[in-house]
Coordinates of C-alpha atoms and ligand atoms in Angstrom, one line a residue:
M614 CA 169.1 52.4 147.0
K615 CA 168.9 49.2 149.0
L616 CA 170.7 46.0 149.1
I617 CA 168.5 43.0 149.7
I618 CA 170.1 40.0 151.1
A619 CA 167.9 36.9 151.3
T620 CA 168.2 33.1 152.0
I621 CA 165.8 30.9 150.3
K622 CA 165.3 27.0 149.8
P623 CA 167.3 26.1 146.8
F624 CA 164.3 24.4 145.3
K625 CA 162.1 27.8 145.5
L626 CA 165.4 29.9 143.2
E627 CA 163.2 29.6 140.0
E628 CA 160.1 30.6 141.3
V629 CA 161.5 33.3 143.3
R630 CA 163.2 34.4 140.6
E631 CA 160.7 34.6 138.4
A632 CA 158.5 36.3 140.3
L633 CA 160.9 39.2 140.8
S634 CA 161.8 39.7 137.1
E635 CA 157.8 39.9 136.6
A636 CA 158.0 42.5 139.2
G637 CA 160.8 44.5 137.1
V638 CA 164.4 43.4 139.0
R639 CA 166.8 43.2 136.3
G640 CA 170.0 42.2 138.4
L641 CA 170.5 39.5 141.0
M642 CA 173.6 37.6 142.3
V643 CA 172.7 33.9 143.4
T644 CA 175.3 32.2 145.5
E645 CA 175.1 28.6 146.7
I646 CA 175.7 28.4 150.6
K647 CA 175.1 26.6 153.5
G648 CA 174.1 28.2 157.1
F649 CA 172.1 27.8 160.0
G650 CA 169.4 29.6 161.7
A651 CA 167.3 29.1 165.3
Q652 CA 166.9 25.2 164.8
S653 CA 170.8 24.9 165.1
G654 CA 171.8 21.6 166.0
H655 CA 168.5 20.1 165.4
T656 CA 167.0 18.2 162.2
E657 CA 165.9 20.1 159.5
I658 CA 164.6 17.9 156.1
Y659 CA 166.2 18.8 152.8
R660 CA 165.6 16.6 149.6
G661 CA 164.3 14.3 152.0
A662 CA 167.6 13.7 153.8
E663 CA 167.5 15.0 157.6
Y664 CA 170.3 17.2 158.3
V665 CA 171.1 16.8 162.0
V666 CA 174.3 18.8 161.4
N667 CA 174.0 22.6 162.2
F668 CA 174.6 23.9 158.4
V669 CA 171.6 23.0 156.1
P670 CA 172.4 23.9 152.0
K671 CA 170.7 27.1 151.3
V672 CA 170.6 29.8 148.0
K673 CA 171.7 33.4 148.8
L674 CA 170.2 36.2 146.9
E675 CA 171.5 39.8 146.7
L676 CA 169.9 42.6 144.7
V677 CA 170.4 46.5 144.9
V678 CA 166.8 48.1 143.8
A679 CA 165.4 51.5 144.5
D680 CA 164.6 52.5 147.8
G681 CA 160.8 53.1 146.4
V682 CA 160.7 49.2 145.8
A683 CA 162.4 47.9 148.3
D684 CA 159.5 46.8 150.1
Q685 CA 157.9 45.4 147.4
M686 CA 160.7 43.3 146.5
V687 CA 161.0 41.7 149.7
E688 CA 157.3 41.1 149.9
V689 CA 157.9 38.9 146.5
I690 CA 160.5 37.0 147.5
S691 CA 158.6 36.3 151.1
K692 CA 155.9 35.5 149.9
T693 CA 157.2 33.5 146.9
A694 CA 159.7 31.8 149.1
Q695 CA 157.1 30.7 152.3
T696 CA 156.6 27.1 152.5
G697 CA 155.7 27.5 156.1
K698 CA 158.4 24.9 157.1
I699 CA 161.2 25.6 159.2
G700 CA 164.1 26.9 157.4
D701 CA 162.2 29.2 154.7
G702 CA 164.8 31.5 155.0
K703 CA 165.5 35.2 156.1
I704 CA 165.8 38.5 154.8
F705 CA 168.0 41.6 155.3
V706 CA 167.8 45.0 153.8
L707 CA 171.1 47.1 154.0
D708 CA 171.4 50.5 152.6
V709 CA 173.6 51.2 149.8
E710 CA 175.8 54.1 148.7
Q711 CA 176.4 53.9 145.5
A712 CA 176.2 52.0 142.0
V713 CA 178.2 52.5 138.8
R714 CA 177.6 50.6 135.6
V715 CA 180.7 49.8 134.1
R716 CA 180.1 50.0 130.0
T717 CA 178.9 53.3 130.6
G718 CA 179.8 54.8 133.8
E719 CA 176.4 55.8 135.0
T720 CA 175.8 55.8 138.4
G721 CA 173.1 55.5 141.3
E722 CA 169.8 54.4 140.5
D723 CA 170.8 55.1 136.8
A724 CA 173.3 52.1 137.2
I725 CA 170.7 49.8 138.5
Ligands
LIG1131 N1 170.9 35.8 161.9 C1 171.2 35.3 160.9 N2 172.5 36.3 160.4 C2 172.8 35.8 159.1 N3 172.1 34.8 158.3 C3 171.3 34.3 158.9 C4 170.5 34.2 159.7 N4 169.7 34.0 160.4 C5 169.6 32.9 159.4 N5 170.4 32.8 158.4 C6 170.6 32.4 157.2 O1 169.3 31.9 156.8 C7 169.3 30.5 156.5 C8 168.0 30.1 156.6 O2 167.4 30.3 158.2 P1 166.2 30.0 158.8 O3 165.1 30.1 157.5 O4 166.5 28.5 159.0 O5 165.8 31.0 160.2 P2 165.2 30.6 161.1 O6 165.2 31.9 162.3 O7 165.7 29.1 162.0 O8 163.7 30.4 161.0 P3 162.9 29.0 160.7 O9 162.4 28.9 162.3 O10 161.7 29.6 160.1 O11 163.9 27.7 160.3 C9 170.2 29.9 157.5 O12 170.6 28.8 157.0 C10 171.5 31.0 157.7 O13 172.2 31.1 156.2
LIG1132 MG1 165.7 27.4 160.8

């Protein structure tokens, strides 16, 4: 299994969630975060306001998926979240050792 961590622009959340659902994703964590990327200290526009400070609001998605579909889900997020402007986000992929569905005790891919 893989953990996909993606930061996206907040206004893209609903579109990305829909695209992931259509692609078969059944679980997702969403957190409102602030962060910075390569333009640290430079301006980035968010909802018409110019951020000259280092931290810009983003949404972080975390999803655990089977190895075989990880690349596909990364592509879905990447294509859907892309505007072509700076600050479109980053995607990281990590190995996951174990998952457990608490209700049933199922483990591994059966639990996701
Ligand atoms: N190396 C990193 N490690 C952890 N989080 C990061 C890293 N780079 C970016 N992020 C997170 O992703 C968010 C968006 O980054 P961003 O899209 O601005 O990356 P970038 O490299 O500056 O690309 P771009 O040039 O397109 O803006 C940041 O606000 C931060 O939350
Ligand atoms: Mg940036």
